[in-house]
PDB file of C-alpha atoms in Angstrom:
ATOM      1  CA  MET A   1    -149.459-200.239-100.048  1.00  0.00           C
ATOM      2  CA  LYS A   2    -146.947-199.661-103.394  1.00  0.00           C
ATOM      3  CA  GLY A   3    -143.296-199.886-102.420  1.00  0.00           C
ATOM      4  CA  ALA A   4    -144.133-201.641 -98.880  1.00  0.00           C
ATOM      5  CA  TYR A   5    -141.726-203.559 -97.120  1.00  0.00           C
ATOM      6  CA  TYR A   6    -142.416-206.082 -93.975  1.00  0.00           C
ATOM      7  CA  ALA A   7    -139.455-207.162 -91.744  1.00  0.00           C
ATOM      8  CA  VAL A   8    -139.721-210.043 -89.724  1.00  0.00           C
ATOM      9  CA  ALA A   9    -136.490-209.650 -86.948  1.00  0.00           C
ATOM     10  CA  ARG A  10    -137.297-212.862 -84.905  1.00  0.00           C
ATOM     11  CA  GLY A  11    -139.636-215.275 -86.414  1.00  0.00           C
ATOM     12  CA  LYS A  12    -139.664-218.580 -88.613  1.00  0.00           C
ATOM     13  CA  LYS A  13    -137.525-217.303 -91.149  1.00  0.00           C
ATOM     14  CA  PRO A  14    -136.361-213.623 -90.397  1.00  0.00           C
ATOM     15  CA  GLY A  15    -135.967-211.784 -93.562  1.00  0.00           C
ATOM     16  CA  VAL A  16    -137.415-208.620 -95.890  1.00  0.00           C
ATOM     17  CA  TYR A  17    -141.046-209.772 -97.479  1.00  0.00           C
ATOM     18  CA  ARG A  18    -142.722-207.482 -99.855  1.00  0.00           C
ATOM     19  CA  THR A  19    -146.485-208.670 -98.766  1.00  0.00           C
ATOM     20  CA  TRP A  20    -148.559-208.950 -95.639  1.00  0.00           C
ATOM     21  CA  PRO A  21    -149.323-212.606 -95.729  1.00  0.00           C
ATOM     22  CA  GLU A  22    -145.788-213.374 -96.280  1.00  0.00           C
ATOM     23  CA  CYS A  23    -144.788-211.775 -93.606  1.00  0.00           C
ATOM     24  CA  GLU A  24    -147.400-213.223 -91.427  1.00  0.00           C
ATOM     25  CA  LYS A  25    -146.617-216.748 -92.058  1.00  0.00           C
ATOM     26  CA  GLN A  26    -143.395-216.484 -90.703  1.00  0.00           C
ATOM     27  CA  PHE A  27    -144.845-215.371 -87.155  1.00  0.00           C
ATOM     28  CA  ILE A  28    -144.150-217.030 -84.035  1.00  0.00           C
ATOM     29  CA  SER A  29    -147.097-219.003 -82.443  1.00  0.00           C
ATOM     30  CA  ASN A  30    -148.657-216.717 -80.101  1.00  0.00           C
ATOM     31  CA  CYS A  31    -149.016-217.997 -76.753  1.00  0.00           C
ATOM     32  CA  ARG A  32    -151.930-220.605 -76.224  1.00  0.00           C
ATOM     33  CA  SER A  33    -151.731-222.018 -72.626  1.00  0.00           C
ATOM     34  CA  GLU A  34    -150.060-221.002 -69.257  1.00  0.00           C
ATOM     35  CA  VAL A  35    -146.470-222.721 -69.682  1.00  0.00           C
ATOM     36  CA  ASP A  36    -145.505-219.221 -71.539  1.00  0.00           C
ATOM     37  CA  VAL A  37    -147.255-217.221 -68.755  1.00  0.00           C
ATOM     38  CA  THR A  38    -145.559-219.794 -65.932  1.00  0.00           C
ATOM     39  CA  ARG A  39    -142.194-219.161 -67.622  1.00  0.00           C
ATOM     40  CA  TRP A  40    -142.398-215.219 -68.097  1.00  0.00           C
ATOM     41  CA  GLN A  41    -143.247-214.962 -64.100  1.00  0.00           C
ATOM     42  CA  ALA A  42    -140.599-217.566 -63.485  1.00  0.00           C
ATOM     43  CA  GLU A  43    -137.787-215.386 -65.227  1.00  0.00           C
ATOM     44  CA  GLY A  44    -139.702-212.348 -62.827  1.00  0.00           C
ATOM     45  CA  VAL A  45    -141.350-210.540 -65.656  1.00  0.00           C
ATOM     46  CA  PRO A  46    -144.589-208.713 -64.714  1.00  0.00           C
ATOM     47  CA  VAL A  47    -147.464-210.130 -66.718  1.00  0.00           C
ATOM     48  CA  VAL A  48    -150.882-208.664 -66.669  1.00  0.00           C
ATOM     49  CA  PHE A  49    -153.706-209.532 -68.109  1.00  0.00           C
ATOM     50  CA  THR A  50    -156.193-207.134 -69.393  1.00  0.00           C
ATOM     51  CA  ASP A  51    -159.851-207.387 -71.040  1.00  0.00           C
ATOM     52  CA  GLY A  52    -162.982-205.340 -72.149  1.00  0.00           C
ATOM     53  CA  ALA A  53    -166.472-206.822 -71.757  1.00  0.00           C
ATOM     54  CA  CYS A  54    -169.454-205.290 -73.224  1.00  0.00           C
ATOM     55  CA  SER A  55    -173.016-206.681 -73.357  1.00  0.00           C
ATOM     56  CA  SER A  56    -175.191-205.985 -76.525  1.00  0.00           C
ATOM     57  CA  ASN A  57    -172.388-204.631 -78.050  1.00  0.00           C
ATOM     58  CA  GLY A  58    -173.268-202.463 -80.878  1.00  0.00           C
ATOM     59  CA  HIS A  59    -176.873-201.959 -79.451  1.00  0.00           C
ATOM     60  CA  GLN A  60    -178.938-199.721 -78.018  1.00  0.00           C
ATOM     61  CA  GLY A  61    -178.704-200.239 -74.022  1.00  0.00           C
ATOM     62  CA  ALA A  62    -174.882-201.347 -74.168  1.00  0.00           C
ATOM     63  CA  LYS A  63    -172.964-201.800 -70.924  1.00  0.00           C
ATOM     64  CA  ALA A  64    -169.195-202.175 -70.956  1.00  0.00           C
ATOM     65  CA  GLY A  65    -166.643-202.288 -68.456  1.00  0.00           C
ATOM     66  CA  ILE A  66    -162.889-202.968 -67.798  1.00  0.00           C
ATOM     67  CA  GLY A  67    -160.735-205.699 -66.555  1.00  0.00           C
ATOM     68  CA  VAL A  68    -157.192-205.872 -65.042  1.00  0.00           C
ATOM     69  CA  PHE A  69    -155.583-208.993 -63.664  1.00  0.00           C
ATOM     70  CA  TRP A  70    -151.907-209.024 -62.064  1.00  0.00           C
ATOM     71  CA  GLY A  71    -152.694-211.605 -59.755  1.00  0.00           C
ATOM     72  CA  ASP A  72    -155.040-213.360 -57.265  1.00  0.00           C
ATOM     73  CA  ASP A  73    -155.705-210.957 -54.291  1.00  0.00           C
ATOM     74  CA  HIS A  74    -153.529-208.188 -56.209  1.00  0.00           C
ATOM     75  CA  PRO A  75    -154.092-204.413 -55.026  1.00  0.00           C
ATOM     76  CA  ASP A  76    -153.641-203.255 -58.728  1.00  0.00           C
ATOM     77  CA  ASN A  77    -156.752-205.522 -59.935  1.00  0.00           C
ATOM     78  CA  VAL A  78    -159.133-203.659 -61.543  1.00  0.00           C
ATOM     79  CA  SER A  79    -162.621-203.934 -62.427  1.00  0.00           C
ATOM     80  CA  GLU A  80    -164.647-200.627 -63.158  1.00  0.00           C
ATOM     81  CA  PRO A  81    -167.302-199.395 -66.132  1.00  0.00           C
ATOM     82  CA  LEU A  82    -165.806-198.048 -68.807  1.00  0.00           C
ATOM     83  CA  ALA A  83    -165.269-194.520 -67.727  1.00  0.00           C
ATOM     84  CA  SER A  84    -165.796-192.393 -71.222  1.00  0.00           C
ATOM     85  CA  GLY A  85    -166.862-192.723 -74.789  1.00  0.00           C
ATOM     86  CA  PRO A  86    -169.691-194.836 -76.780  1.00  0.00           C
ATOM     87  CA  PRO A  87    -169.811-198.418 -74.346  1.00  0.00           C
ATOM     88  CA  THR A  88    -168.151-200.748 -77.141  1.00  0.00           C
ATOM     89  CA  ASN A  89    -165.779-203.694 -76.281  1.00  0.00           C
ATOM     90  CA  ASN A  90    -163.127-202.686 -78.601  1.00  0.00           C
ATOM     91  CA  ARG A  91    -163.215-199.240 -76.281  1.00  0.00           C
ATOM     92  CA  ALA A  92    -163.464-201.192 -72.744  1.00  0.00           C
ATOM     93  CA  GLU A  93    -160.233-203.572 -74.123  1.00  0.00           C
ATOM     94  CA  LEU A  94    -158.280-200.408 -75.039  1.00  0.00           C
ATOM     95  CA  SER A  95    -159.058-198.772 -71.544  1.00  0.00           C
ATOM     96  CA  ALA A  96    -158.113-201.732 -70.120  1.00  0.00           C
ATOM     97  CA  VAL A  97    -154.453-201.445 -71.379  1.00  0.00           C
ATOM     98  CA  ILE A  98    -154.549-197.931 -70.700  1.00  0.00           C
ATOM     99  CA  THR A  99    -155.308-198.813 -66.794  1.00  0.00           C
ATOM    100  CA  ALA A 100    -152.294-201.450 -66.782  1.00  0.00           C
ATOM    101  CA  LEU A 101    -150.008-198.874 -68.313  1.00  0.00           C
ATOM    102  CA  LYS A 102    -150.870-196.538 -65.591  1.00  0.00           C
ATOM    103  CA  THR A 103    -149.952-198.752 -62.897  1.00  0.00           C
ATOM    104  CA  ALA A 104    -147.210-200.310 -64.672  1.00  0.00           C
ATOM    105  CA  HIS A 105    -145.832-196.154 -64.604  1.00  0.00           C
ATOM    106  CA  GLU A 106    -146.641-195.518 -61.196  1.00  0.00           C
ATOM    107  CA  LYS A 107    -144.851-198.917 -60.241  1.00  0.00           C
ATOM    108  CA  LYS A 108    -141.716-197.831 -62.128  1.00  0.00           C
ATOM    109  CA  LEU A 109    -141.691-201.398 -64.192  1.00  0.00           C
ATOM    110  CA  SER A 110    -138.562-201.690 -66.070  1.00  0.00           C
ATOM    111  CA  ARG A 111    -140.629-204.357 -68.098  1.00  0.00           C
ATOM    112  CA  ILE A 112    -143.945-205.943 -68.352  1.00  0.00           C
ATOM    113  CA  ILE A 113    -145.997-208.105 -70.561  1.00  0.00           C
ATOM    114  CA  ILE A 114    -149.608-207.291 -71.308  1.00  0.00           C
ATOM    115  CA  CYS A 115    -151.856-210.403 -72.353  1.00  0.00           C
ATOM    116  CA  THR A 116    -155.097-209.750 -74.354  1.00  0.00           C
ATOM    117  CA  ASP A 117    -157.456-211.870 -76.637  1.00  0.00           C
ATOM    118  CA  SER A 118    -158.330-208.732 -78.895  1.00  0.00           C
ATOM    119  CA  ASN A 119    -156.643-209.692 -81.896  1.00  0.00           C
ATOM    120  CA  LEU A 120    -157.838-206.118 -83.212  1.00  0.00           C
ATOM    121  CA  LEU A 121    -155.712-204.792 -80.022  1.00  0.00           C
ATOM    122  CA  ILE A 122    -152.522-206.529 -81.056  1.00  0.00           C
ATOM    123  CA  LYS A 123    -152.584-205.481 -84.457  1.00  0.00           C
ATOM    124  CA  SER A 124    -153.091-202.466 -83.440  1.00  0.00           C
ATOM    125  CA  MET A 125    -150.286-201.766 -81.177  1.00  0.00           C
ATOM    126  CA  ASN A 126    -147.735-204.369 -82.752  1.00  0.00           C
ATOM    127  CA  TRP A 127    -147.939-203.106 -86.299  1.00  0.00           C
ATOM    128  CA  TRP A 128    -150.284-200.310 -86.706  1.00  0.00           C
ATOM    129  CA  ILE A 129    -149.925-198.031 -84.600  1.00  0.00           C
ATOM    130  CA  ASP A 130    -146.327-196.428 -85.561  1.00  0.00           C
ATOM    131  CA  THR A 131    -148.155-195.590 -88.964  1.00  0.00           C
ATOM    132  CA  TRP A 132    -150.579-194.091 -87.446  1.00  0.00           C
ATOM    133  CA  ARG A 133    -148.568-191.961 -85.656  1.00  0.00           C
ATOM    134  CA  LYS A 134    -146.694-190.667 -88.808  1.00  0.00           C
ATOM    135  CA  ASN A 135    -149.694-190.009 -90.348  1.00  0.00           C
ATOM    136  CA  GLY A 136    -151.070-187.545 -87.795  1.00  0.00           C
ATOM    137  CA  TRP A 137    -153.930-190.377 -86.653  1.00  0.00           C
ATOM    138  CA  LYS A 138    -155.017-191.089 -89.897  1.00  0.00           C
ATOM    139  CA  THR A 139    -155.944-194.382 -91.571  1.00  0.00           C
ATOM    140  CA  ALA A 140    -154.457-195.212 -95.587  1.00  0.00           C
ATOM    141  CA  ASN A 141    -158.015-193.922 -96.600  1.00  0.00           C
ATOM    142  CA  GLY A 142    -157.181-190.952 -94.770  1.00  0.00           C
ATOM    143  CA  GLY A 143    -160.306-190.793 -91.838  1.00  0.00           C
ATOM    144  CA  ASP A 144    -159.149-190.935 -88.394  1.00  0.00           C
ATOM    145  CA  VAL A 145    -158.090-193.725 -86.782  1.00  0.00           C
ATOM    146  CA  LYS A 146    -161.323-195.392 -85.159  1.00  0.00           C
ATOM    147  CA  ASN A 147    -161.071-194.719 -81.234  1.00  0.00           C
ATOM    148  CA  LYS A 148    -158.452-192.408 -81.969  1.00  0.00           C
ATOM    149  CA  ASP A 149    -158.832-190.504 -78.010  1.00  0.00           C
ATOM    150  CA  LEU A 150    -157.978-193.981 -76.719  1.00  0.00           C
ATOM    151  CA  ILE A 151    -155.572-195.162 -78.900  1.00  0.00           C
ATOM    152  CA  VAL A 152    -153.683-191.524 -78.383  1.00  0.00           C
ATOM    153  CA  GLU A 153    -153.733-191.827 -75.083  1.00  0.00           C
ATOM    154  CA  LEU A 154    -152.323-195.325 -74.933  1.00  0.00           C
ATOM    155  CA  ASP A 155    -149.797-193.823 -77.117  1.00  0.00           C
ATOM    156  CA  GLY A 156    -148.679-191.553 -74.638  1.00  0.00           C
ATOM    157  CA  TRP A 157    -148.909-193.841 -71.543  1.00  0.00           C
ATOM    158  CA  LEU A 158    -146.797-196.381 -73.688  1.00  0.00           C
ATOM    159  CA  THR A 159    -143.815-193.645 -73.989  1.00  0.00           C
ATOM    160  CA  LYS A 160    -144.242-192.379 -70.462  1.00  0.00           C
ATOM    161  CA  VAL A 161    -143.418-196.081 -69.597  1.00  0.00           C
ATOM    162  CA  LYS A 162    -140.626-196.131 -71.954  1.00  0.00           C
ATOM    163  CA  ALA A 163    -139.106-193.345 -70.676  1.00  0.00           C
ATOM    164  CA  SER A 164    -139.221-194.226 -66.849  1.00  0.00           C
ATOM    165  CA  CYS A 165    -137.438-197.451 -68.217  1.00  0.00           C
ATOM    166  CA  PHE A 166    -134.708-195.606 -69.577  1.00  0.00           C
ATOM    167  CA  GLU A 167    -134.107-193.525 -66.675  1.00  0.00           C
ATOM    168  CA  LEU A 168    -133.795-196.554 -64.736  1.00  0.00           C
ATOM    169  CA  ASN A 169    -131.677-198.248 -67.600  1.00  0.00           C
ATOM    170  CA  PRO A 170    -130.149-195.943 -69.636  1.00  0.00           C
ATOM    171  CA  HIS A 171    -127.957-198.373 -71.082  1.00  0.00           C
ATOM    172  CA  ARG A 172    -131.361-200.477 -72.410  1.00  0.00           C
ATOM    173  CA  ALA A 173    -131.872-200.152 -76.313  1.00  0.00           C
ATOM    174  CA  PHE A 174    -135.590-200.492 -77.250  1.00  0.00           C
ATOM    175  CA  ILE A 175    -136.179-203.219 -79.519  1.00  0.00           C
ATOM    176  CA  CYS A 176    -138.960-204.205 -81.172  1.00  0.00           C
ATOM    177  CA  PHE A 177    -141.432-206.671 -80.106  1.00  0.00           C
ATOM    178  CA  LYS A 178    -140.703-210.284 -80.223  1.00  0.00           C
ATOM    179  CA  CYS A 179    -136.941-209.481 -78.475  1.00  0.00           C
ATOM    180  CA  GLU A 180    -136.702-208.226 -75.333  1.00  0.00           C
ATOM    181  CA  CYS A 181    -139.306-205.229 -74.607  1.00  0.00           C
ATOM    182  CA  ILE A 182    -139.982-202.971 -72.296  1.00  0.00           C
ATOM    183  CA  VAL A 183    -143.512-203.384 -72.795  1.00  0.00           C
ATOM    184  CA  HIS A 184    -144.594-206.170 -74.842  1.00  0.00           C
ATOM    185  CA  PHE A 185    -148.066-207.577 -76.145  1.00  0.00           C
ATOM    186  CA  GLU A 186    -148.760-210.903 -76.206  1.00  0.00           C
ATOM    187  CA  HIS A 187    -152.069-212.607 -77.778  1.00  0.00           C
ATOM    188  CA  VAL A 188    -153.472-215.408 -75.635  1.00  0.00           C
ATOM    189  CA  ALA A 189    -156.751-217.171 -76.916  1.00  0.00           C
ATOM    190  CA  GLY A 190    -159.973-216.413 -75.358  1.00  0.00           C
ATOM    191  CA  HIS A 191    -161.990-218.709 -73.290  1.00  0.00           C
ATOM    192  CA  ALA A 192    -159.077-221.341 -73.390  1.00  0.00           C
ATOM    193  CA  GLY A 193    -159.016-222.156 -69.831  1.00  0.00           C
ATOM    194  CA  ILE A 194    -155.841-219.323 -69.446  1.00  0.00           C
ATOM    195  CA  TYR A 195    -156.174-218.615 -65.714  1.00  0.00           C
ATOM    196  CA  GLY A 196    -155.427-215.118 -66.160  1.00  0.00           C
ATOM    197  CA  ASN A 197    -157.785-214.598 -68.860  1.00  0.00           C
ATOM    198  CA  GLU A 198    -160.354-215.962 -67.513  1.00  0.00           C
ATOM    199  CA  LYS A 199    -159.885-213.541 -64.546  1.00  0.00           C
ATOM    200  CA  ALA A 200    -159.764-210.781 -66.492  1.00  0.00           C
ATOM    201  CA  ASP A 201    -162.699-211.356 -68.417  1.00  0.00           C
ATOM    202  CA  GLU A 202    -164.562-211.544 -65.193  1.00  0.00           C
ATOM    203  CA  LEU A 203    -163.740-208.637 -64.120  1.00  0.00           C
ATOM    204  CA  ALA A 204    -164.435-206.958 -66.868  1.00  0.00           C
ATOM    205  CA  ARG A 205    -167.973-208.470 -67.189  1.00  0.00           C
ATOM    206  CA  ASN A 206    -168.562-207.283 -63.751  1.00  0.00           C
ATOM    207  CA  GLY A 207    -167.455-204.169 -64.311  1.00  0.00           C
ATOM    208  CA  ALA A 208    -169.916-203.643 -66.952  1.00  0.00           C
ATOM    209  CA  LEU A 209    -172.417-204.950 -64.513  1.00  0.00           C
ATOM    210  CA  ARG A 210    -172.267-201.380 -62.894  1.00  0.00           C
ATOM    211  CA  TYR A 211    -171.921-199.521 -66.134  1.00  0.00           C
ATOM    212  CA  SER A 212    -174.449-196.228 -66.420  1.00  0.00           C
ATOM    213  CA  ALA A 213    -174.860-193.777 -69.590  1.00  0.00           C
TER     214      ALA A 213
END
C-alpha cells in the first residue's frame, strides 16, 4: 500500500519500517515448545489451544470439526462438528477460536492466550483485522473478506471479552499484541509434539468424524 508504515513495539529492533518484509524480520520468535506454555501457566495466565480439522478439505464430501483444549479433563474442552457454512479447514479454525472466546467471556477471564498452529489465523488477528474493520470488511482489492461472517463474529467476541475485562479492571489499558494483552494470539508449531496443540487437533478430528452436511 502506497505510503504505508509498519510499527514494531516489541521485537528484535523496535521502530517504524516502510515495507512488510523489513518489519517481519523484527518479530520475536513464536512459541515452539512446551517451555513457553509452562511459563505462561505458571504465571497464572489461562492458555487455551484451538484447532480446526477438515478431511478432504476443498473437495466434495469434506467433513470439518473444531477442537478447543483448556487442559486434561477440563469441563470447557470442546470437540464438535463445524456448525455452519461450507466445511473447510479455515472455517473450522475460526469457529474454534470463537468458541474459546465465548468461554473466556462467560468465565470473565481478565487475560487469555490463544494458541493456534494456523498462520492465516495469526496474521488475520494480529495484523489484518483492524484494516478490514476500517474498510467495512473489504480487502485491498475491494472484495469481501473471506469467511466474513466468522471474522465479524470473532471480532465481536473479542470486543466483548475486552469490555468485560475493562469493567473488572478499569485502570488497565488495551495494549498491542506482544505486550501485556487481554487477548493474545500465539502461533505454535503444528505436529511438533506440543501437548496442548496435539490434544486440540485430536478434539477437532473427532469432531469432524461427526460432521453431517
